[in-house]
N, CA, C and O atoms as a Tinker XYZ file with bonds, in Angstrom:
   372  protein
     1  N     -7.695000    7.306000  -18.761000    73     2
     2  CA    -6.807000    7.076000  -17.644000    64     1     3
     3  C     -5.355000    7.384000  -18.007000    63     2     4     5
     4  O     -4.575000    7.783000  -17.142000    81     3
     5  N     -4.988000    7.207000  -19.261000    73     3     6
     6  CA    -3.596000    7.407000  -19.652000    64     5     7
     7  C     -3.134000    8.850000  -19.486000    63     6     8     9
     8  O     -1.933000    9.097000  -19.381000    81     7
     9  N     -4.073000    9.821000  -19.458000    73     7    10
    10  CA    -3.672000   11.205000  -19.293000    64     9    11
    11  C     -3.124000   11.487000  -17.900000    63    10    12    13
    12  O     -2.548000   12.550000  -17.671000    81    11
    13  N     -3.291000   10.566000  -16.978000    73    11    14
    14  CA    -2.787000   10.745000  -15.615000    64    13    15
    15  C     -1.332000   10.301000  -15.477000    63    14    16    17
    16  O     -0.721000   10.507000  -14.428000    81    15
    17  N     -0.771000    9.695000  -16.524000    73    15    18
    18  CA     0.601000    9.211000  -16.475000    64    17    19
    19  C      1.511000   10.133000  -17.260000    63    18    20    21
    20  O      1.170000   10.586000  -18.353000    81    19
    21  N      2.668000   10.403000  -16.691000    73    19    22
    22  CA     3.659000   11.210000  -17.409000    64    21    23
    23  C      4.112000   10.453000  -18.647000    63    22    24    25
    24  O      4.211000    9.226000  -18.627000    81    23
    25  N      4.390000   11.185000  -19.733000    73    23    26
    26  CA     4.779000   10.524000  -20.972000    64    25    27
    27  C      6.269000   10.210000  -21.032000    63    26    28    29
    28  O      6.688000    9.413000  -21.871000    81    27
    29  N      7.078000   10.813000  -20.168000    73    27    30
    30  CA     8.515000   10.577000  -20.170000    64    29    31
    31  C      8.898000    9.379000  -19.326000    63    30    32    33
    32  O      8.029000    8.658000  -18.837000    81    31
    33  N     10.203000    9.157000  -19.150000    73    31    34
    34  CA    10.659000    8.030000  -18.325000    64    33    35
    35  C     10.259000    8.193000  -16.859000    63    34    36    37
    36  O     10.090000    9.309000  -16.368000    81    35
    37  N     10.114000    7.078000  -16.183000    73    35    38
    38  CA     9.749000    7.099000  -14.772000    64    37    39
    39  C     10.745000    7.920000  -13.960000    63    38    40    41
    40  O     10.360000    8.591000  -13.003000    81    39
    41  N     12.011000    7.873000  -14.333000    73    39    42
    42  CA    13.038000    8.595000  -13.575000    64    41    43
    43  C     12.828000   10.109000  -13.589000    63    42    44    45
    44  O     13.438000   10.813000  -12.784000    81    43
    45  N     11.972000   10.634000  -14.492000    73    43    46
    46  CA    11.671000   12.063000  -14.517000    64    45    47
    47  C     10.636000   12.457000  -13.460000    63    46    48    49
    48  O     10.454000   13.643000  -13.187000    81    47
    49  N      9.965000   11.483000  -12.873000    73    47    50
    50  CA     8.968000   11.771000  -11.845000    64    49    51
    51  C      9.651000   12.153000  -10.532000    63    50    52    53
    52  O     10.804000   11.782000  -10.313000    81    51
    53  N      8.961000   12.888000   -9.654000    73    51    54
    54  CA     9.538000   13.155000   -8.325000    64    53    55
    55  C      9.883000   11.848000   -7.615000    63    54    56    57
    56  O      9.166000   10.860000   -7.769000    81    55
    57  N     10.952000   11.827000   -6.853000    73    55    58
    58  CA    11.475000   10.615000   -6.210000    64    57    59
    59  C     10.414000    9.845000   -5.436000    63    58    60    61
    60  O     10.443000    8.615000   -5.428000    81    59
    61  N      9.483000   10.526000   -4.790000    73    59    62
    62  CA     8.498000    9.801000   -3.982000    64    61    63
    63  C      7.581000    8.919000   -4.829000    63    62    64    65
    64  O      6.890000    8.057000   -4.285000    81    63
    65  N      7.563000    9.116000   -6.151000    73    63    66
    66  CA     6.685000    8.348000   -7.017000    64    65    67
    67  C      7.365000    7.199000   -7.741000    63    66    68    69
    68  O      6.694000    6.453000   -8.454000    81    67
    69  N      8.660000    7.031000   -7.587000    73    67    70
    70  CA     9.308000    5.923000   -8.284000    64    69    71
    71  C     10.392000    5.299000   -7.423000    63    70    72    73
    72  O     10.864000    5.895000   -6.455000    81    71
    73  N     10.772000    4.094000   -7.794000    73    71    74
    74  CA    11.837000    3.378000   -7.092000    64    73    75
    75  C     12.514000    2.450000   -8.090000    63    74    76    77
    76  O     11.928000    2.078000   -9.107000    81    75
    77  N     13.730000    2.090000   -7.794000    73    75    78
    78  CA    14.487000    1.144000   -8.607000    64    77    79
    79  C     14.495000   -0.191000   -7.882000    63    78    80    81
    80  O     14.605000   -0.235000   -6.657000    81    79
    81  N     14.379000   -1.276000   -8.632000    73    79    82
    82  CA    14.346000   -2.594000   -7.999000    64    81    83
    83  C     15.706000   -2.962000   -7.421000    63    82    84    85
    84  O     16.750000   -2.498000   -7.881000    81    83
    85  N     15.660000   -3.810000   -6.399000    73    83    86
    86  CA    16.898000   -4.336000   -5.819000    64    85    87
    87  C     17.316000   -5.581000   -6.591000    63    86    88    89
    88  O     16.742000   -5.885000   -7.637000    81    87
    89  N     18.311000   -6.302000   -6.084000    73    87    90
    90  CA    18.818000   -7.489000   -6.788000    64    89    91
    91  C     17.781000   -8.604000   -6.910000    63    90    92    93
    92  O     17.938000   -9.498000   -7.741000    81    91
    93  N     16.726000   -8.565000   -6.097000    73    91    94
    94  CA    15.660000   -9.568000   -6.171000    64    93    95
    95  C     14.506000   -9.110000   -7.072000    63    94    96    97
    96  O     13.521000   -9.827000   -7.245000    81    95
    97  N     14.642000   -7.906000   -7.644000    73    95    98
    98  CA    13.575000   -7.385000   -8.499000    64    97    99
    99  C     12.439000   -6.754000   -7.726000    63    98   100   101
   100  O     11.328000   -6.651000   -8.247000    81    99
   101  N     12.684000   -6.325000   -6.488000    73    99   102
   102  CA    11.654000   -5.750000   -5.636000    64   101   103
   103  C     11.898000   -4.249000   -5.473000    63   102   104   105
   104  O     13.023000   -3.820000   -5.216000    81   103
   105  N     10.849000   -3.468000   -5.622000    73   103   106
   106  CA    10.909000   -2.026000   -5.370000    64   105   107
   107  C      9.857000   -1.686000   -4.326000    63   106   108   109
   108  O      8.780000   -2.283000   -4.315000    81   107
   109  N     10.154000   -0.742000   -3.454000    73   107   110
   110  CA     9.219000   -0.332000   -2.413000    64   109   111
   111  C      8.909000    1.148000   -2.594000    63   110   112   113
   112  O      9.811000    1.982000   -2.671000    81   111
   113  N      7.618000    1.458000   -2.661000    73   111   114
   114  CA     7.157000    2.846000   -2.766000    64   113   115
   115  C      6.148000    3.068000   -1.654000    63   114   116   117
   116  O      5.186000    2.310000   -1.533000    81   115
   117  N      6.351000    4.093000   -0.843000    73   115   118
   118  CA     5.381000    4.433000    0.191000    64   117   119
   119  C      4.335000    5.344000   -0.420000    63   118   120   121
   120  O      4.661000    6.326000   -1.088000    81   119
   121  N      3.066000    5.007000   -0.183000    73   119   122
   122  CA     1.972000    5.777000   -0.776000    64   121   123
   123  C      0.781000    5.775000    0.167000    63   122   124   125
   124  O      0.494000    4.762000    0.805000    81   123
   125  N      0.088000    6.897000    0.260000    73   123   126
   126  CA    -1.142000    6.985000    1.047000    64   125   127
   127  C     -2.322000    6.891000    0.095000    63   126   128   129
   128  O     -2.437000    7.682000   -0.842000    81   127
   129  N     -3.196000    5.924000    0.335000    73   127   130
   130  CA    -4.374000    5.731000   -0.487000    64   129   131
   131  C     -5.533000    6.534000    0.083000    63   130   132   133
   132  O     -5.641000    6.698000    1.299000    81   131
   133  N     -6.400000    7.035000   -0.794000    73   131   134
   134  CA    -7.595000    7.709000   -0.304000    64   133   135
   135  C     -8.519000    6.648000    0.298000    63   134   136   137
   136  O     -8.514000    5.493000   -0.127000    81   135
   137  N     -9.302000    7.054000    1.283000    73   135   138
   138  CA   -10.203000    6.123000    1.965000    64   137   139
   139  C    -11.593000    6.738000    2.060000    63   138   140   141
   140  O    -11.770000    7.934000    1.830000    81   139
   141  N    -12.565000    5.919000    2.399000    73   139   142
   142  CA   -13.918000    6.425000    2.571000    64   141   143
   143  C    -14.845000    5.374000    3.116000    63   142   144   145
   144  O    -14.558000    4.178000    3.100000    81   143
   145  N    -15.975000    5.863000    3.602000    73   143   146
   146  CA   -17.050000    5.013000    4.101000    64   145   147
   147  C    -18.357000    5.737000    3.787000    63   146   148   149
   148  O    -18.360000    6.939000    3.520000    81   147
   149  N    -19.452000    5.010000    3.819000    73   147   150
   150  CA   -20.754000    5.625000    3.546000    64   149   151
   151  C    -21.830000    4.911000    4.348000    63   150   152   153
   152  O    -21.551000    3.944000    5.058000    81   151
   153  N    -23.058000    5.395000    4.230000    73   151   154
   154  CA   -24.162000    4.738000    4.937000    64   153   155
   155  C    -24.412000    3.334000    4.390000    63   154   156   157
   156  O    -24.891000    2.467000    5.121000    81   155
   157  N    -24.095000    3.098000    3.122000    73   155   158
   158  CA   -24.254000    1.760000    2.543000    64   157   159
   159  C    -23.102000    0.833000    2.899000    63   158   160   161
   160  O    -23.277000   -0.384000    2.972000    81   159
   161  N    -21.923000    1.407000    3.120000    73   159   162
   162  CA   -20.745000    0.625000    3.495000    64   161   163
   163  C    -20.024000    1.406000    4.594000    63   162   164   165
   164  O    -19.090000    2.158000    4.317000    81   163
   165  N    -20.465000    1.221000    5.853000    73   163   166
   166  CA   -19.930000    2.030000    6.954000    64   165   167
   167  C    -18.495000    1.705000    7.377000    63   166   168   169
   168  O    -17.891000    2.470000    8.130000    81   167
   169  N    -17.950000    0.605000    6.914000    73   167   170
   170  CA   -16.573000    0.242000    7.241000    64   169   171
   171  C    -15.642000    0.967000    6.267000    63   170   172   173
   172  O    -15.847000    0.909000    5.055000    81   171
   173  N    -14.631000    1.640000    6.786000    73   171   174
   174  CA   -13.692000    2.386000    5.959000    64   173   175
   175  C    -12.946000    1.464000    5.001000    63   174   176   177
   176  O    -12.471000    0.397000    5.393000    81   175
   177  N    -12.847000    1.886000    3.742000    73   175   178
   178  CA   -12.138000    1.144000    2.706000    64   177   179
   179  C    -11.103000    2.041000    2.046000    63   178   180   181
   180  O    -11.340000    3.235000    1.863000    81   179
   181  N     -9.951000    1.470000    1.686000    73   179   182
   182  CA    -8.920000    2.174000    0.924000    64   181   183
   183  C     -9.188000    1.936000   -0.553000    63   182   184   185
   184  O     -9.429000    0.806000   -0.978000    81   183
   185  N     -9.142000    3.001000   -1.321000    73   183   186
   186  CA    -9.478000    2.922000   -2.746000    64   185   187
   187  C     -8.242000    2.560000   -3.580000    63   186   188   189
   188  O     -7.671000    3.405000   -4.269000    81   187
   189  N     -7.850000    1.301000   -3.501000    73   187   190
   190  CA    -6.686000    0.811000   -4.236000    64   189   191
   191  C     -6.930000    0.796000   -5.731000    63   190   192   193
   192  O     -5.987000    0.874000   -6.519000    81   191
   193  N     -8.200000    0.696000   -6.130000    73   191   194
   194  CA    -8.545000    0.604000   -7.538000    64   193   195
   195  C     -8.316000    1.918000   -8.290000    63   194   196   197
   196  O     -8.361000    1.922000   -9.520000    81   195
   197  N     -8.077000    3.013000   -7.606000    73   195   198
   198  CA    -7.820000    4.293000   -8.270000    64   197   199
   199  C     -6.327000    4.553000   -8.429000    63   198   200   201
   200  O     -5.935000    5.648000   -8.831000    81   199
   201  N     -5.493000    3.576000   -8.123000    73   199   202
   202  CA    -4.041000    3.733000   -8.183000    64   201   203
   203  C     -3.439000    2.669000   -9.095000    63   202   204   205
   204  O     -3.854000    1.510000   -9.089000    81   203
   205  N     -2.454000    3.095000   -9.875000    73   203   206
   206  CA    -1.821000    2.226000  -10.857000    64   205   207
   207  C     -0.320000    2.216000  -10.657000    63   206   208   209
   208  O      0.251000    3.162000  -10.114000    81   207
   209  N      0.319000    1.133000  -11.101000    73   207   210
   210  CA     1.775000    1.006000  -11.046000    64   209   211
   211  C      2.276000    0.910000  -12.482000    63   210   212   213
   212  O      1.774000    0.115000  -13.277000    81   211
   213  N      3.267000    1.728000  -12.798000    73   211   214
   214  CA     3.883000    1.697000  -14.129000    64   213   215
   215  C      5.292000    1.153000  -13.971000    63   214   216   217
   216  O      6.051000    1.614000  -13.118000    81   215
   217  N      5.641000    0.168000  -14.795000    73   215   218
   218  CA     6.958000   -0.468000  -14.712000    64   217   219
   219  C      7.618000   -0.396000  -16.081000    63   218   220   221
   220  O      6.978000   -0.624000  -17.108000    81   219
   221  N      8.915000   -0.073000  -16.081000    73   219   222
   222  CA     9.680000   -0.081000  -17.327000    64   221   223
   223  C     11.099000   -0.530000  -17.024000    63   222   224   225
   224  O     11.624000   -0.285000  -15.938000    81   223
   225  N     11.715000   -1.194000  -18.002000    73   223   226
   226  CA    13.093000   -1.664000  -17.852000    64   225   227
   227  C     13.721000   -1.777000  -19.229000    63   226   228   229
   228  O     13.059000   -2.165000  -20.192000    81   227
   229  N     14.999000   -1.438000  -19.319000    73   227   230
   230  CA    15.713000   -1.555000  -20.594000    64   229   231
   231  C     15.655000   -2.996000  -21.073000    63   230   232   233
   232  O     15.896000   -3.929000  -20.308000    81   231
   233  N     15.332000   -3.165000  -22.352000    73   231   234
   234  CA    15.296000   -4.499000  -22.941000    64   233   235
   235  C     13.987000   -5.241000  -22.732000    63   234   236   237
   236  O     13.847000   -6.381000  -23.173000    81   235
   237  N     13.024000   -4.607000  -22.064000    73   235   238
   238  CA    11.732000   -5.237000  -21.779000    64   237   239
   239  C     10.608000   -4.307000  -22.209000    63   238   240   241
   240  O     10.795000   -3.094000  -22.306000    81   239
   241  N      9.450000   -4.879000  -22.463000    73   239   242
   242  CA     8.262000   -4.068000  -22.683000    64   241   243
   243  C      7.817000   -3.491000  -21.350000    63   242   244   245
   244  O      8.111000   -4.075000  -20.307000    81   243
   245  N      7.130000   -2.381000  -21.352000    73   243   246
   246  CA     6.641000   -1.774000  -20.112000    64   245   247
   247  C      5.271000   -2.316000  -19.747000    63   246   248   249
   248  O      4.659000   -3.054000  -20.520000    81   247
   249  N      4.792000   -1.948000  -18.564000    73   247   250
   250  CA     3.473000   -2.385000  -18.100000    64   249   251
   251  C      2.868000   -1.331000  -17.195000    63   250   252   253
   252  O      3.578000   -0.661000  -16.446000    81   251
   253  N      1.549000   -1.186000  -17.268000    73   251   254
   254  CA     0.787000   -0.341000  -16.350000    64   253   255
   255  C     -0.325000   -1.222000  -15.807000    63   254   256   257
   256  O     -1.171000   -1.698000  -16.564000    81   255
   257  N     -0.327000   -1.443000  -14.488000    73   255   258
   258  CA    -1.316000   -2.337000  -13.875000    64   257   259
   259  C     -1.956000   -1.662000  -12.659000    63   258   260   261
   260  O     -1.298000   -0.888000  -11.965000    81   259
   261  N     -3.237000   -1.951000  -12.399000    73   259   262
   262  CA    -3.864000   -1.394000  -11.199000    64   261   263
   263  C     -3.319000   -2.076000   -9.946000    63   262   264   265
   264  O     -2.941000   -3.247000   -9.977000    81   263
   265  N     -3.283000   -1.329000   -8.848000    73   263   266
   266  CA    -2.852000   -1.921000   -7.572000    64   265   267
   267  C     -3.813000   -3.050000   -7.201000    63   266   268   269
   268  O     -3.375000   -4.130000   -6.805000    81   267
   269  N     -5.101000   -2.811000   -7.323000    73   267   270
   270  CA    -6.145000   -3.823000   -7.124000    64   269   271
   271  C     -7.342000   -3.432000   -7.976000    63   270   272   273
   272  O     -7.432000   -2.293000   -8.435000    81   271
   273  N     -8.254000   -4.360000   -8.188000    73   271   274
   274  CA    -9.452000   -4.086000   -8.973000    64   273   275
   275  C    -10.577000   -3.482000   -8.139000    63   274   276   277
   276  O    -11.547000   -2.966000   -8.694000    81   275
   277  N    -10.459000   -3.541000   -6.819000    73   275   278
   278  CA   -11.509000   -2.998000   -5.961000    64   277   279
   279  C    -10.919000   -2.507000   -4.650000    63   278   280   281
   280  O     -9.782000   -2.825000   -4.304000    81   279
   281  N    -11.715000   -1.723000   -3.924000    73   279   282
   282  CA   -11.292000   -1.199000   -2.625000    64   281   283
   283  C    -11.128000   -2.331000   -1.616000    63   282   284   285
   284  O    -11.714000   -3.403000   -1.766000    81   283
   285  N    -10.325000   -2.078000   -0.589000    73   283   286
   286  CA   -10.082000   -3.069000    0.464000    64   285   287
   287  C    -10.339000   -2.425000    1.822000    63   286   288   289
   288  O    -10.111000   -1.226000    1.980000    81   287
   289  N    -10.813000   -3.197000    2.812000    73   287   290
   290  CA   -11.033000   -2.639000    4.143000    64   289   291
   291  C     -9.732000   -2.066000    4.721000    63   290   292   293
   292  O     -8.689000   -2.720000    4.707000    81   291
   293  N     -9.818000   -0.849000    5.222000    73   291   294
   294  CA    -8.644000   -0.159000    5.764000    64   293   295
   295  C     -8.018000   -0.927000    6.924000    63   294   296   297
   296  O     -6.794000   -1.026000    7.008000    81   295
   297  N     -8.833000   -1.464000    7.810000    73   295   298
   298  CA    -8.306000   -2.202000    8.966000    64   297   299
   299  C     -7.491000   -3.416000    8.524000    63   298   300   301
   300  O     -6.444000   -3.704000    9.104000    81   299
   301  N     -7.956000   -4.115000    7.520000    73   299   302
   302  CA    -7.228000   -5.293000    7.020000    64   301   303
   303  C     -5.890000   -4.884000    6.417000    63   302   304   305
   304  O     -4.888000   -5.575000    6.601000    81   303
   305  N     -5.868000   -3.762000    5.696000    73   303   306
   306  CA    -4.615000   -3.291000    5.096000    64   305   307
   307  C     -3.613000   -2.845000    6.160000    63   306   308   309
   308  O     -2.414000   -3.093000    6.032000    81   307
   309  N     -4.107000   -2.188000    7.210000    73   307   310
   310  CA    -3.201000   -1.792000    8.309000    64   309   311
   311  C     -2.573000   -3.020000    8.952000    63   310   312   313
   312  O     -1.378000   -3.024000    9.248000    81   311
   313  N     -3.366000   -4.057000    9.169000    73   311   314
   314  CA    -2.860000   -5.290000    9.768000    64   313   315
   315  C     -1.851000   -5.962000    8.837000    63   314   316   317
   316  O     -0.829000   -6.477000    9.291000    81   315
   317  N     -2.139000   -5.955000    7.538000    73   315   318
   318  CA    -1.259000   -6.553000    6.537000    64   317   319
   319  C      0.060000   -5.788000    6.455000    63   318   320   321
   320  O      1.119000   -6.398000    6.309000    81   319
   321  N      0.006000   -4.456000    6.549000    73   319   322
   322  CA     1.212000   -3.637000    6.571000    64   321   323
   323  C      1.754000   -3.216000    5.223000    63   322   324   325
   324  O      2.543000   -2.274000    5.144000    81   323
   325  N      1.346000   -3.899000    4.151000    73   323   326
   326  CA     1.824000   -3.546000    2.814000    64   325   327
   327  C      0.877000   -4.114000    1.779000    63   326   328   329
   328  O      0.101000   -5.029000    2.053000    81   327
   329  N      0.958000   -3.553000    0.588000    73   327   330
   330  CA     0.181000   -4.056000   -0.537000    64   329   331
   331  C      1.177000   -4.480000   -1.603000    63   330   332   333
   332  O      1.929000   -3.652000   -2.118000    81   331
   333  N      1.185000   -5.746000   -1.932000    73   331   334
   334  CA     2.100000   -6.254000   -2.952000    64   333   335
   335  C      1.448000   -6.159000   -4.324000    63   334   336   337
   336  O      0.282000   -6.516000   -4.495000    81   335
   337  N      2.209000   -5.673000   -5.299000    73   335   338
   338  CA     1.745000   -5.618000   -6.679000    64   337   339
   339  C      2.769000   -6.374000   -7.514000    63   338   340   341
   340  O      3.909000   -5.931000   -7.658000    81   339
   341  N      2.367000   -7.500000   -8.056000    73   339   342
   342  CA     3.284000   -8.295000   -8.881000    64   341   343
   343  C      3.126000   -7.888000  -10.335000    63   342   344   345
   344  O      2.013000   -7.800000  -10.855000    81   343
   345  N      4.266000   -7.640000  -10.985000    73   343   346
   346  CA     4.265000   -7.244000  -12.385000    64   345   347
   347  C      5.314000   -8.074000  -13.109000    63   346   348   349
   348  O      6.456000   -8.163000  -12.660000    81   347
   349  N      4.940000   -8.670000  -14.205000    73   347   350
   350  CA     5.887000   -9.430000  -15.016000    64   349   351
   351  C      6.119000   -8.719000  -16.338000    63   350   352   353
   352  O      5.177000   -8.214000  -16.950000    81   351
   353  N      7.355000   -8.679000  -16.775000    73   351   354
   354  CA     7.701000   -8.056000  -18.047000    64   353   355
   355  C      8.250000   -9.119000  -18.995000    63   354   356   357
   356  O      8.837000  -10.106000  -18.550000    81   355
   357  N      8.063000   -8.925000  -20.280000    73   355   358
   358  CA     8.568000   -9.844000  -21.287000    64   357   359
   359  C      9.706000   -9.154000  -22.019000    63   358   360   361
   360  O      9.601000   -7.989000  -22.401000    81   359
   361  N     10.799000   -9.891000  -22.210000    73   359   362
   362  CA    11.967000   -9.338000  -22.903000    64   361   363
   363  C     11.621000   -9.018000  -24.351000    63   362   364   365
   364  O     10.907000   -9.770000  -25.014000    81   363
   365  N     12.140000   -7.884000  -24.833000    73   363   366
   366  CA    11.964000   -7.526000  -26.242000    64   365   367
   367  C     12.879000   -8.402000  -27.079000    63   366   368   369
   368  O     13.974000   -8.765000  -26.648000    81   367
   369  N     12.430000   -8.733000  -28.258000    73   367   370
   370  CA    13.274000   -9.561000  -29.145000    64   369   371
   371  C     14.071000   -8.705000  -30.074000    63   370   372
   372  O     14.834000   -9.223000  -30.890000    81   371
């Protein structure tokens, strides 16, 4: 999975793939998730488990975390309006 991540700083990625946090530590990135349904699961699901968030900050260790561990129903996500991904970093000593 690590081969899918750029090895340089996040700021080297195209703007649509990164954001800087605001004063509350919140960053917003708009992203379209792939979706699908099948005869075994006819309700459309967004494949959140195939997407990861990478976080880095000066003076802190970095983190790479999945958006979710499994797919979610598309209708529920549309109603929710957003997917929150909480990431905590630990200060370097």
